[in-house]
Amino acid sequence: MGGDVTTRPRRATFDDPGLLPEEESLAANLDRLDVETLRKVLQSASLTNKAARQAIGDALRRVDAPPAPPDDSRFKPLAKHRSTAKDGKPDAVVIVDPLSTGATLAAMASARGFLIVRVLSQAFPEEIANCLPDGLTLNWRASLEYDAEDPARTVEALRSLDAHVLGVLVGCECGVECHDALTSALRGHASNGPERSLARRDKHPMGEAVRHAGLRAVKQELCSGWAAAKAFCEGLGVNDYTKESAWCVLKPCRSAGTDGVYIAKSMKECEQRFGEILGTDTVFGDPNDAVLVQEFMKGTEYVVDHVSVEGVHKCVAIWRYDKRPCNGAQFVYYAMELYQSEDGVMESKLTEYVRGVLDALGCRHGPSHAEVMWLDSCDEPCLVEVGCRPHGGEGTFVELSSPTIGYDQLSVMLDLVERPYRVHRLPARPAPFTGGAVEVMLIAHACGILRRINMEKIRSLASYVGEEIKIKAGNEIPLTVAACAKLNFHCPTPSTR
């Protein structure tokens, strides 16, 4: 292993204040052994000693016990700036683009005792780079900007840190390609590699990779001029002269969420929306040199979140979106519900399809967030898009999935760094749960000055978990076209809904 990037063997530790002197001496000797040597000693002892075999059996039963709930004492943060290395250097986790959910991920890593290091994939405006969820403060051990022209400089800067980097995690959509490049250059870190990075980030090659794999993929065309877009739209059946005109979707190739995404219901509207996207920049500052035109898919939209390790995809949550046209915007979030069906058939079909998508895109390691439309026309799933990064929305989903399922995508990502055996033992998808969880968006159908916010009755509900309201009393409130206020509710049992 080179530099400070390491995945060195862990040493067994024994710490029991009730040990007798003889036991204390034995514990001290055992503490000097590395894991491999200790394994050989135990194997030898178990062949001739019944008590040793019994002790090993008892230990295995404890290890195989169901995961403890998140508030169990074993899940409490470790001592600040934990270290698992003989040289005493602290353990660190690198977060690439810790924006939105990435900032919440960094806070959770810090709470576990890791030093946190920020790598920005590009020169973000200050208001974006330092934008954090309300009430969150992050103390970075180091903050670096990725050098795309000379990636080796960034790699060397990470290796020179006075800490052991145990994990390199992606925090946001714009960091996917940078994360792929860094993890492939840093020895000892699982990587999806740069070969298919573009397909994991750009929606056009993404859709074509899914189609090439034999999976249902959206009909689409990447158009750098209106003439090509018009020809494709005509092929979909879009026109200006019939009420039965087909609809289509126009969007940037490299954005996230609903940024620049439009539905067009006529050729005239197609041309208007095409002009509104082409030549502009995405929310991440990427130029829109072309516009992606796709068929309009009618159905129910689901989100399937995974964490993958060595090509094994663990589903950590399935959500159902409620998105509707509102205030002139085509896709306004009304709610997001943690989903499960009565028989589990829908979940099985969704996860099977998404795992095929992840394989087609070469996403073998780390988080993913797939938006899938269950089509009314043919009763099958079709990919809207997938981000090889965690679920967005500033990580507020954590307080919904964790108490309901028992874990969440971010905690699983950190377990993959700290205790990977726990990830391997997770079920292929969450077990059936009781109760439910939902995130509800507050929609402003009128604009003006917000005089007051009356939340007392809502906060008194037994199911109330938390809120995120970006606008304050006295501020001007615009018509809602993007979420600026949301409430989270968790129902422990179905009867409390």
GROMACS .gro file of C-alpha atoms in nm:
model
  497
    1MET     CA    1   0.000   0.000   0.000
    2GLY     CA    2   0.131   0.345  -0.082
    3GLY     CA    3   0.116   0.673   0.101
    4ASP     CA    4  -0.148   0.722   0.364
    5VAL     CA    5  -0.416   0.537   0.173
    6THR     CA    6  -0.451   0.203   0.342
    7THR     CA    7  -0.678  -0.088   0.424
    8ARG     CA    8  -0.446  -0.252   0.677
    9PRO     CA    9  -0.545  -0.560   0.883
   10ARG     CA   10  -0.755  -0.479   1.188
   11ARG     CA   11  -0.626  -0.599   1.523
   12ALA     CA   12  -0.852  -0.771   1.772
   13THR     CA   13  -0.896  -0.569   2.092
   14PHE     CA   14  -0.997  -0.682   2.438
   15ASP     CA   15  -1.121  -0.436   2.699
   16ASP     CA   16  -1.294  -0.581   3.005
   17PRO     CA   17  -1.238  -0.409   3.339
   18GLY     CA   18  -1.352  -0.726   3.517
   19LEU     CA   19  -1.063  -0.945   3.399
   20LEU     CA   20  -0.850  -1.134   3.652
   21PRO     CA   21  -0.471  -1.078   3.640
   22GLU     CA   22  -0.414  -1.405   3.449
   23GLU     CA   23  -0.693  -1.320   3.206
   24GLU     CA   24  -0.559  -0.968   3.170
   25SER     CA   25  -0.218  -1.105   3.073
   26LEU     CA   26  -0.378  -1.338   2.818
   27ALA     CA   27  -0.585  -1.054   2.675
   28ALA     CA   28  -0.273  -0.841   2.643
   29ASN     CA   29  -0.095  -1.120   2.454
   30LEU     CA   30  -0.392  -1.175   2.225
   31ASP     CA   31  -0.407  -0.805   2.156
   32ARG     CA   32  -0.059  -0.829   2.006
   33LEU     CA   33  -0.173  -1.074   1.738
   34ASP     CA   34  -0.307  -0.968   1.401
   35VAL     CA   35  -0.632  -1.117   1.274
   36GLU     CA   36  -0.474  -1.386   1.054
   37THR     CA   37  -0.247  -1.519   1.328
   38LEU     CA   38  -0.532  -1.515   1.578
   39ARG     CA   39  -0.746  -1.713   1.333
   40LYS     CA   40  -0.482  -1.985   1.304
   41VAL     CA   41  -0.445  -2.007   1.682
   42LEU     CA   42  -0.821  -2.043   1.732
   43GLN     CA   43  -0.845  -2.301   1.454
   44SER     CA   44  -0.577  -2.511   1.616
   45ALA     CA   45  -0.731  -2.482   1.962
   46SER     CA   46  -1.079  -2.574   1.841
   47LEU     CA   47  -0.956  -2.904   1.697
   48THR     CA   48  -0.858  -3.035   2.042
   49ASN     CA   49  -1.057  -2.831   2.291
   50LYS     CA   50  -1.435  -2.864   2.329
   51ALA     CA   51  -1.460  -2.543   2.534
   52ALA     CA   52  -1.289  -2.351   2.254
   53ARG     CA   53  -1.538  -2.489   1.999
   54GLN     CA   54  -1.826  -2.392   2.227
   55ALA     CA   55  -1.690  -2.038   2.269
   56ILE     CA   56  -1.654  -1.998   1.892
   57GLY     CA   57  -2.011  -2.122   1.842
   58ASP     CA   58  -2.145  -1.873   2.099
   59ALA     CA   59  -1.954  -1.589   1.933
   60LEU     CA   60  -2.092  -1.679   1.590
   61ARG     CA   61  -2.447  -1.680   1.724
   62ARG     CA   62  -2.394  -1.331   1.860
   63VAL     CA   63  -2.246  -1.215   1.529
   64ASP     CA   64  -2.536  -1.360   1.328
   65ALA     CA   65  -2.800  -1.200   1.547
   66PRO     CA   66  -3.033  -0.953   1.368
   67PRO     CA   67  -2.894  -0.598   1.340
   68ALA     CA   68  -2.956  -0.383   1.645
   69PRO     CA   69  -3.178  -0.075   1.603
   70PRO     CA   70  -2.995   0.248   1.519
   71ASP     CA   71  -3.022   0.387   1.872
   72ASP     CA   72  -2.844   0.084   2.019
   73SER     CA   73  -2.530   0.173   2.214
   74ARG     CA   74  -2.314  -0.007   1.960
   75PHE     CA   75  -2.415   0.255   1.705
   76LYS     CA   76  -2.309   0.552   1.917
   77PRO     CA   77  -2.026   0.764   1.772
   78LEU     CA   78  -1.677   0.642   1.842
   79ALA     CA   79  -1.425   0.858   2.023
   80LYS     CA   80  -1.346   1.169   1.825
   81HIS     CA   81  -1.081   1.119   1.559
   82ARG     CA   82  -1.073   0.745   1.591
   83SER     CA   83  -0.768   0.550   1.477
   84THR     CA   84  -0.726   0.186   1.383
   85ALA     CA   85  -0.359   0.213   1.283
   86LYS     CA   86  -0.047   0.123   1.482
   87ASP     CA   87   0.105   0.464   1.415
   88GLY     CA   88  -0.189   0.638   1.584
   89LYS     CA   89  -0.278   0.851   1.283
   90PRO     CA   90  -0.651   0.927   1.270
   91ASP     CA   91  -0.887   0.764   1.023
   92ALA     CA   92  -1.039   0.987   0.757
   93VAL     CA   93  -1.316   0.968   0.499
   94VAL     CA   94  -1.304   1.170   0.177
   95ILE     CA   95  -1.634   1.305   0.042
   96VAL     CA   96  -1.634   1.409  -0.323
   97ASP     CA   97  -1.873   1.703  -0.366
   98PRO     CA   98  -2.032   1.706  -0.018
   99LEU     CA   99  -2.330   1.909  -0.138
  100SER     CA  100  -2.691   1.846  -0.041
  101THR     CA  101  -2.702   1.484   0.084
  102GLY     CA  102  -2.323   1.475   0.062
  103ALA     CA  103  -2.307   1.726   0.348
  104THR     CA  104  -2.531   1.504   0.561
  105LEU     CA  105  -2.307   1.208   0.474
  106ALA     CA  106  -2.002   1.404   0.589
  107ALA     CA  107  -2.174   1.493   0.917
  108MET     CA  108  -2.259   1.126   0.979
  109ALA     CA  109  -1.898   1.025   0.908
  110SER     CA  110  -1.776   1.288   1.153
  111ALA     CA  111  -2.022   1.160   1.414
  112ARG     CA  112  -1.862   0.816   1.383
  113GLY     CA  113  -1.527   0.966   1.471
  114PHE     CA  114  -1.375   1.001   1.123
  115LEU     CA  115  -1.191   1.310   1.011
  116ILE     CA  116  -1.363   1.441   0.700
  117VAL     CA  117  -1.190   1.567   0.387
  118ARG     CA  118  -1.368   1.762   0.114
  119VAL     CA  119  -1.283   1.725  -0.254
  120LEU     CA  120  -1.472   1.953  -0.492
  121SER     CA  121  -1.494   1.823  -0.848
  122GLN     CA  122  -1.486   2.177  -0.991
  123ALA     CA  123  -1.469   2.542  -0.891
  124PHE     CA  124  -1.819   2.591  -0.753
  125PRO     CA  125  -1.950   2.936  -0.667
  126GLU     CA  126  -1.900   3.006  -0.297
  127GLU     CA  127  -2.273   2.998  -0.224
  128ILE     CA  128  -2.297   2.643  -0.362
  129ALA     CA  129  -1.974   2.504  -0.216
  130ASN     CA  130  -2.063   2.626   0.135
  131CYS     CA  131  -2.438   2.564   0.121
  132LEU     CA  132  -2.531   2.327   0.404
  133PRO     CA  133  -2.859   2.192   0.539
  134ASP     CA  134  -2.998   2.402   0.823
  135GLY     CA  135  -2.823   2.353   1.156
  136LEU     CA  136  -2.525   2.165   1.010
  137THR     CA  137  -2.163   2.264   1.071
  138LEU     CA  138  -1.876   2.071   0.914
  139ASN     CA  139  -1.511   2.095   1.017
  140TRP     CA  140  -1.298   1.979   0.727
  141ARG     CA  141  -0.954   1.833   0.796
  142ALA     CA  142  -0.865   1.946   0.444
  143SER     CA  143  -1.047   2.089   0.144
  144LEU     CA  144  -0.917   2.026  -0.207
  145GLU     CA  145  -1.029   2.110  -0.559
  146TYR     CA  146  -0.990   1.829  -0.809
  147ASP     CA  147  -0.736   1.904  -1.081
  148ALA     CA  148  -0.893   1.751  -1.392
  149GLU     CA  149  -0.589   1.838  -1.607
  150ASP     CA  150  -0.347   1.676  -1.363
  151PRO     CA  151  -0.540   1.428  -1.144
  152ALA     CA  152  -0.215   1.298  -0.998
  153ARG     CA  153  -0.179   1.625  -0.802
  154THR     CA  154  -0.506   1.563  -0.620
  155VAL     CA  155  -0.416   1.200  -0.557
  156GLU     CA  156  -0.080   1.301  -0.412
  157ALA     CA  157  -0.246   1.565  -0.192
  158LEU     CA  158  -0.472   1.296  -0.045
  159ARG     CA  159  -0.180   1.061   0.010
  160SER     CA  160   0.014   1.331   0.191
  161LEU     CA  161  -0.259   1.390   0.449
  162ASP     CA  162  -0.159   1.324   0.809
  163ALA     CA  163  -0.437   1.066   0.831
  164HIS     CA  164  -0.530   0.726   0.696
  165VAL     CA  165  -0.795   0.756   0.425
  166LEU     CA  166  -1.023   0.457   0.477
  167GLY     CA  167  -1.296   0.558   0.235
  168VAL     CA  168  -1.359   0.782  -0.066
  169LEU     CA  169  -1.733   0.842  -0.108
  170VAL     CA  170  -1.937   1.040  -0.359
  171GLY     CA  171  -2.181   1.292  -0.216
  172CYS     CA  172  -2.357   1.448  -0.514
  173GLU     CA  173  -2.440   1.393  -0.883
  174CYS     CA  174  -2.176   1.632  -1.013
  175GLY     CA  175  -1.901   1.435  -0.837
  176VAL     CA  176  -1.957   1.099  -1.007
  177GLU     CA  177  -1.682   1.125  -1.270
  178CYS     CA  178  -1.433   1.278  -1.026
  179HIS     CA  179  -1.506   1.001  -0.776
  180ASP     CA  180  -1.451   0.735  -1.043
  181ALA     CA  181  -1.116   0.891  -1.136
  182LEU     CA  182  -0.993   0.928  -0.777
  183THR     CA  183  -1.090   0.581  -0.660
  184SER     CA  184  -0.928   0.420  -0.964
  185ALA     CA  185  -0.603   0.610  -0.895
  186LEU     CA  186  -0.593   0.551  -0.518
  187ARG     CA  187  -0.482   0.199  -0.436
  188GLY     CA  188  -0.692   0.004  -0.189
  189HIS     CA  189  -1.026   0.165  -0.277
  190ALA     CA  190  -1.307  -0.004  -0.467
  191SER     CA  191  -1.380   0.178  -0.792
  192ASN     CA  192  -1.626   0.163  -1.078
  193GLY     CA  193  -1.342   0.287  -1.299
  194PRO     CA  194  -1.349   0.567  -1.554
  195GLU     CA  195  -1.431   0.353  -1.857
  196ARG     CA  196  -1.809   0.395  -1.827
  197SER     CA  197  -1.817   0.714  -1.621
  198LEU     CA  198  -1.983   0.908  -1.903
  199ALA     CA  199  -2.273   0.662  -1.920
  200ARG     CA  200  -2.320   0.690  -1.545
  201ARG     CA  201  -2.337   1.070  -1.562
  202ASP     CA  202  -2.475   1.168  -1.905
  203LYS     CA  203  -2.837   1.070  -1.963
  204HIS     CA  204  -2.803   1.000  -2.337
  205PRO     CA  205  -2.528   0.733  -2.328
  206MET     CA  206  -2.695   0.606  -2.010
  207GLY     CA  207  -3.016   0.528  -2.197
  208GLU     CA  208  -2.828   0.372  -2.488
  209ALA     CA  209  -2.627   0.146  -2.253
  210VAL     CA  210  -2.952   0.025  -2.097
  211ARG     CA  211  -3.101  -0.041  -2.441
  212HIS     CA  212  -2.785  -0.227  -2.552
  213ALA     CA  213  -2.821  -0.452  -2.247
  214GLY     CA  214  -3.163  -0.564  -2.373
  215LEU     CA  215  -3.363  -0.377  -2.110
  216ARG     CA  216  -3.659  -0.149  -2.175
  217ALA     CA  217  -3.514   0.196  -2.240
  218VAL     CA  218  -3.670   0.531  -2.318
  219LYS     CA  219  -3.692   0.639  -2.683
  220GLN     CA  220  -3.461   0.937  -2.716
  221GLU     CA  221  -3.251   1.159  -2.941
  222LEU     CA  222  -2.966   1.396  -2.853
  223CYS     CA  223  -3.017   1.710  -3.060
  224SER     CA  224  -2.779   2.002  -3.105
  225GLY     CA  225  -3.019   2.186  -3.338
  226TRP     CA  226  -3.393   2.232  -3.366
  227ALA     CA  227  -3.419   2.060  -3.707
  228ALA     CA  228  -3.306   1.725  -3.559
  229ALA     CA  229  -3.531   1.770  -3.256
  230LYS     CA  230  -3.831   1.851  -3.477
  231ALA     CA  231  -3.778   1.537  -3.688
  232PHE     CA  232  -3.759   1.318  -3.379
  233CYS     CA  233  -4.068   1.477  -3.223
  234GLU     CA  234  -4.262   1.420  -3.544
  235GLY     CA  235  -4.162   1.054  -3.525
  236LEU     CA  236  -4.308   1.037  -3.174
  237GLY     CA  237  -4.636   1.180  -3.302
  238VAL     CA  238  -4.603   1.533  -3.164
  239ASN     CA  239  -4.793   1.792  -3.370
  240ASP     CA  240  -4.982   2.122  -3.354
  241TYR     CA  241  -5.304   2.024  -3.527
  242THR     CA  242  -5.466   1.739  -3.330
  243LYS     CA  243  -5.583   1.707  -2.972
  244GLU     CA  244  -5.434   1.357  -2.969
  245SER     CA  245  -5.081   1.490  -3.021
  246ALA     CA  246  -4.817   1.287  -2.839
  247TRP     CA  247  -4.615   1.450  -2.564
  248CYS     CA  248  -4.241   1.453  -2.524
  249VAL     CA  249  -3.983   1.545  -2.260
  250LEU     CA  250  -3.690   1.783  -2.310
  251LYS     CA  251  -3.403   1.797  -2.060
  252PRO     CA  252  -3.032   1.866  -2.016
  253CYS     CA  253  -2.799   1.567  -2.029
  254ARG     CA  254  -2.596   1.633  -1.717
  255SER     CA  255  -2.816   1.796  -1.457
  256ALA     CA  256  -3.006   1.657  -1.159
  257GLY     CA  257  -3.356   1.665  -1.014
  258THR     CA  258  -3.603   1.862  -1.224
  259ASP     CA  259  -3.350   2.126  -1.333
  260GLY     CA  260  -3.440   2.224  -1.691
  261VAL     CA  261  -3.681   1.933  -1.743
  262TYR     CA  262  -3.995   2.013  -1.945
  263ILE     CA  263  -4.297   1.833  -2.088
  264ALA     CA  264  -4.405   1.958  -2.429
  265LYS     CA  265  -4.756   1.882  -2.556
  266SER     CA  266  -4.727   2.034  -2.903
  267MET     CA  267  -4.460   2.105  -3.163
  268LYS     CA  268  -4.476   2.475  -3.085
  269GLU     CA  269  -4.410   2.408  -2.717
  270CYS     CA  270  -4.127   2.169  -2.810
  271GLU     CA  271  -3.952   2.444  -3.002
  272GLN     CA  272  -4.001   2.690  -2.716
  273ARG     CA  273  -3.861   2.456  -2.451
  274PHE     CA  274  -3.576   2.349  -2.676
  275GLY     CA  275  -3.467   2.713  -2.703
  276GLU     CA  276  -3.493   2.760  -2.326
  277ILE     CA  277  -3.247   2.476  -2.260
  278LEU     CA  278  -2.993   2.501  -2.544
  279GLY     CA  279  -2.702   2.733  -2.467
  280THR     CA  280  -2.782   2.770  -2.096
  281ASP     CA  281  -2.599   2.620  -1.798
  282THR     CA  282  -2.721   2.351  -1.560
  283VAL     CA  283  -2.752   2.406  -1.186
  284PHE     CA  284  -2.398   2.264  -1.162
  285GLY     CA  285  -2.258   2.507  -1.419
  286ASP     CA  286  -2.230   2.256  -1.707
  287PRO     CA  287  -2.313   2.407  -2.050
  288ASN     CA  288  -2.614   2.268  -2.237
  289ASP     CA  289  -2.459   2.226  -2.582
  290ALA     CA  290  -2.735   1.985  -2.682
  291VAL     CA  291  -3.083   1.893  -2.564
  292LEU     CA  292  -3.204   1.543  -2.488
  293VAL     CA  293  -3.550   1.480  -2.634
  294GLN     CA  294  -3.736   1.173  -2.505
  295GLU     CA  295  -4.073   1.006  -2.531
  296PHE     CA  296  -4.317   1.101  -2.255
  297MET     CA  297  -4.364   0.802  -2.026
  298LYS     CA  298  -4.700   0.781  -1.854
  299GLY     CA  299  -4.719   0.581  -1.534
  300THR     CA  300  -4.617   0.576  -1.168
  301GLU     CA  301  -4.266   0.686  -1.080
  302TYR     CA  302  -4.061   0.497  -0.824
  303VAL     CA  303  -3.716   0.547  -0.679
  304VAL     CA  304  -3.499   0.244  -0.608
  305ASP     CA  305  -3.194   0.313  -0.391
  306HIS     CA  306  -2.907   0.066  -0.372
  307VAL     CA  307  -2.562   0.031  -0.222
  308SER     CA  308  -2.341  -0.205  -0.424
  309VAL     CA  309  -2.031  -0.393  -0.320
  310GLU     CA  310  -1.825  -0.601  -0.561
  311GLY     CA  311  -2.117  -0.622  -0.805
  312VAL     CA  312  -2.370  -0.735  -0.543
  313HIS     CA  313  -2.651  -0.480  -0.528
  314LYS     CA  314  -2.827  -0.431  -0.194
  315CYS     CA  315  -3.156  -0.243  -0.221
  316VAL     CA  316  -3.183  -0.012   0.082
  317ALA     CA  317  -3.518   0.157   0.010
  318ILE     CA  318  -3.792   0.195  -0.251
  319TRP     CA  319  -3.990   0.519  -0.271
  320ARG     CA  320  -4.298   0.626  -0.466
  321TYR     CA  321  -4.304   0.980  -0.602
  322ASP     CA  322  -4.602   1.210  -0.627
  323LYS     CA  323  -4.502   1.470  -0.887
  324ARG     CA  324  -4.757   1.688  -1.066
  325PRO     CA  325  -4.779   1.996  -1.289
  326CYS     CA  326  -4.818   2.307  -1.075
  327ASN     CA  327  -4.784   2.683  -1.116
  328GLY     CA  328  -4.668   2.645  -1.476
  329ALA     CA  329  -4.394   2.394  -1.385
  330GLN     CA  330  -4.429   2.041  -1.516
  331PHE     CA  331  -4.267   1.844  -1.234
  332VAL     CA  332  -4.340   1.971  -0.884
  333TYR     CA  333  -4.284   1.733  -0.592
  334TYR     CA  334  -4.592   1.689  -0.373
  335ALA     CA  335  -4.478   1.387  -0.171
  336MET     CA  336  -4.236   1.096  -0.149
  337GLU     CA  337  -4.356   0.782   0.027
  338LEU     CA  338  -4.151   0.486   0.150
  339TYR     CA  339  -4.302   0.207  -0.057
  340GLN     CA  340  -4.397  -0.152  -0.006
  341SER     CA  341  -4.672  -0.361  -0.164
  342GLU     CA  342  -4.881  -0.627   0.006
  343ASP     CA  343  -4.717  -0.920  -0.173
  344GLY     CA  344  -4.371  -0.781  -0.261
  345VAL     CA  345  -4.412  -0.856  -0.633
  346MET     CA  346  -4.369  -0.495  -0.746
  347GLU     CA  347  -4.054  -0.454  -0.534
  348SER     CA  348  -3.909  -0.773  -0.681
  349LYS     CA  349  -3.968  -0.657  -1.039
  350LEU     CA  350  -3.832  -0.308  -0.972
  351THR     CA  351  -3.513  -0.427  -0.804
  352GLU     CA  352  -3.451  -0.693  -1.071
  353TYR     CA  353  -3.480  -0.430  -1.343
  354VAL     CA  354  -3.263  -0.172  -1.165
  355ARG     CA  355  -2.991  -0.428  -1.093
  356GLY     CA  356  -2.979  -0.500  -1.465
  357VAL     CA  357  -2.942  -0.126  -1.526
  358LEU     CA  358  -2.657  -0.101  -1.273
  359ASP     CA  359  -2.478  -0.392  -1.437
  360ALA     CA  360  -2.520  -0.231  -1.780
  361LEU     CA  361  -2.361   0.090  -1.650
  362GLY     CA  362  -2.076  -0.084  -1.469
  363CYS     CA  363  -2.193   0.038  -1.128
  364ARG     CA  364  -2.038  -0.232  -0.909
  365HIS     CA  365  -1.949  -0.029  -0.601
  366GLY     CA  366  -2.116   0.240  -0.395
  367PRO     CA  367  -2.457   0.409  -0.387
  368SER     CA  368  -2.711   0.455  -0.662
  369HIS     CA  369  -3.042   0.637  -0.695
  370ALA     CA  370  -3.259   0.511  -0.981
  371GLU     CA  371  -3.580   0.679  -1.095
  372VAL     CA  372  -3.802   0.427  -1.273
  373MET     CA  373  -4.139   0.474  -1.441
  374TRP     CA  374  -4.381   0.183  -1.420
  375LEU     CA  375  -4.548   0.225  -1.758
  376ASP     CA  376  -4.926   0.216  -1.782
  377SER     CA  377  -4.913   0.120  -2.151
  378CYS     CA  378  -4.717  -0.204  -2.117
  379ASP     CA  379  -4.708  -0.279  -1.743
  380GLU     CA  380  -4.330  -0.285  -1.717
  381PRO     CA  381  -4.053  -0.065  -1.575
  382CYS     CA  382  -3.848   0.181  -1.776
  383LEU     CA  383  -3.555   0.388  -1.653
  384VAL     CA  384  -3.600   0.763  -1.626
  385GLU     CA  385  -3.242   0.809  -1.506
  386VAL     CA  386  -3.003   0.677  -1.245
  387GLY     CA  387  -2.739   0.861  -1.045
  388CYS     CA  388  -2.446   0.660  -0.913
  389ARG     CA  389  -2.454   0.864  -0.594
  390PRO     CA  390  -2.680   0.878  -0.288
  391HIS     CA  391  -3.043   0.986  -0.282
  392GLY     CA  392  -3.065   1.368  -0.289
  393GLY     CA  393  -3.285   1.613  -0.104
  394GLU     CA  394  -3.021   1.704   0.158
  395GLY     CA  395  -3.046   1.358   0.316
  396THR     CA  396  -3.378   1.416   0.490
  397PHE     CA  397  -3.479   1.064   0.382
  398VAL     CA  398  -3.251   0.929   0.656
  399GLU     CA  399  -3.496   1.020   0.932
  400LEU     CA  400  -3.768   0.833   0.742
  401SER     CA  401  -3.600   0.512   0.629
  402SER     CA  402  -3.382   0.450   0.933
  403PRO     CA  403  -3.657   0.418   1.197
  404THR     CA  404  -3.884   0.229   0.957
  405ILE     CA  405  -3.643  -0.014   0.790
  406GLY     CA  406  -3.365  -0.018   1.051
  407TYR     CA  407  -3.097   0.137   0.830
  408ASP     CA  408  -3.059   0.393   0.552
  409GLN     CA  409  -2.845   0.446   0.243
  410LEU     CA  410  -2.593   0.676   0.413
  411SER     CA  411  -2.539   0.453   0.716
  412VAL     CA  412  -2.485   0.158   0.481
  413MET     CA  413  -2.229   0.360   0.281
  414LEU     CA  414  -2.037   0.429   0.602
  415ASP     CA  415  -2.071   0.068   0.719
  416LEU     CA  416  -1.904  -0.029   0.392
  417VAL     CA  417  -1.601   0.171   0.508
  418GLU     CA  418  -1.611   0.086   0.878
  419ARG     CA  419  -1.772  -0.257   0.909
  420PRO     CA  420  -1.825  -0.411   0.561
  421TYR     CA  421  -1.941  -0.743   0.703
  422ARG     CA  422  -2.267  -0.570   0.805
  423VAL     CA  423  -2.334  -0.472   0.444
  424HIS     CA  424  -2.276  -0.827   0.321
  425ARG     CA  425  -2.533  -0.950   0.573
  426LEU     CA  426  -2.806  -0.713   0.463
  427PRO     CA  427  -3.099  -0.873   0.278
  428ALA     CA  428  -3.125  -0.826  -0.098
  429ARG     CA  429  -3.397  -0.571  -0.024
  430PRO     CA  430  -3.552  -0.447   0.301
  431ALA     CA  431  -3.770  -0.691   0.492
  432PRO     CA  432  -4.142  -0.611   0.517
  433PHE     CA  433  -4.195  -0.329   0.765
  434THR     CA  434  -4.490  -0.209   0.970
  435GLY     CA  435  -4.614   0.147   0.961
  436GLY     CA  436  -4.484   0.385   0.700
  437ALA     CA  437  -4.302   0.708   0.626
  438VAL     CA  438  -4.371   0.999   0.394
  439GLU     CA  439  -4.217   1.333   0.305
  440VAL     CA  440  -4.478   1.598   0.222
  441MET     CA  441  -4.394   1.916   0.032
  442LEU     CA  442  -4.568   2.244   0.113
  443ILE     CA  443  -4.695   2.405  -0.207
  444ALA     CA  444  -4.756   2.781  -0.244
  445HIS     CA  445  -5.036   2.842  -0.494
  446ALA     CA  446  -5.020   3.218  -0.442
  447CYS     CA  447  -4.731   3.461  -0.406
  448GLY     CA  448  -4.685   3.749  -0.163
  449ILE     CA  449  -4.531   3.821   0.178
  450LEU     CA  450  -4.528   3.531   0.424
  451ARG     CA  451  -4.672   3.677   0.744
  452ARG     CA  452  -4.640   3.378   0.975
  453ILE     CA  453  -4.593   3.001   0.981
  454ASN     CA  454  -4.836   2.813   1.205
  455MET     CA  455  -4.687   2.468   1.267
  456GLU     CA  456  -4.797   2.395   1.625
  457LYS     CA  457  -5.073   2.148   1.537
  458ILE     CA  458  -4.857   1.965   1.283
  459ARG     CA  459  -4.566   1.939   1.525
  460SER     CA  460  -4.797   1.792   1.788
  461LEU     CA  461  -4.886   1.495   1.565
  462ALA     CA  462  -4.751   1.161   1.687
  463SER     CA  463  -4.622   1.087   1.338
  464TYR     CA  464  -4.433   1.416   1.299
  465VAL     CA  465  -4.057   1.368   1.256
  466GLY     CA  466  -3.914   1.696   1.130
  467GLU     CA  467  -3.933   1.981   0.886
  468GLU     CA  468  -3.721   2.180   0.648
  469ILE     CA  469  -3.860   2.523   0.567
  470LYS     CA  470  -3.622   2.742   0.371
  471ILE     CA  471  -3.841   3.051   0.372
  472LYS     CA  472  -3.893   3.264   0.683
  473ALA     CA  473  -4.180   3.482   0.805
  474GLY     CA  474  -4.147   3.827   0.650
  475ASN     CA  475  -3.989   3.693   0.329
  476GLU     CA  476  -4.152   3.715  -0.010
  477ILE     CA  477  -4.291   3.376  -0.106
  478PRO     CA  478  -4.301   3.285  -0.476
  479LEU     CA  479  -4.522   3.033  -0.650
  480THR     CA  480  -4.383   2.686  -0.583
  481VAL     CA  481  -4.196   2.539  -0.878
  482ALA     CA  482  -3.926   2.368  -0.666
  483ALA     CA  483  -3.941   2.239  -0.310
  484CYS     CA  484  -3.873   2.510  -0.052
  485ALA     CA  485  -4.054   2.350   0.243
  486LYS     CA  486  -4.109   1.989   0.338
  487LEU     CA  487  -4.235   1.791   0.635
  488ASN     CA  488  -4.140   1.437   0.735
  489PHE     CA  489  -4.375   1.191   0.900
  490HIS     CA  490  -4.310   0.843   1.035
  491CYS     CA  491  -4.590   0.612   1.147
  492PRO     CA  492  -4.461   0.329   1.372
  493THR     CA  493  -4.770   0.114   1.303
  494PRO     CA  494  -5.038   0.124   1.036
  495SER     CA  495  -5.302   0.215   1.295
  496THR     CA  496  -5.134   0.549   1.369
  497ARG     CA  497  -5.148   0.683   1.015
   0.00000   0.00000   0.00000
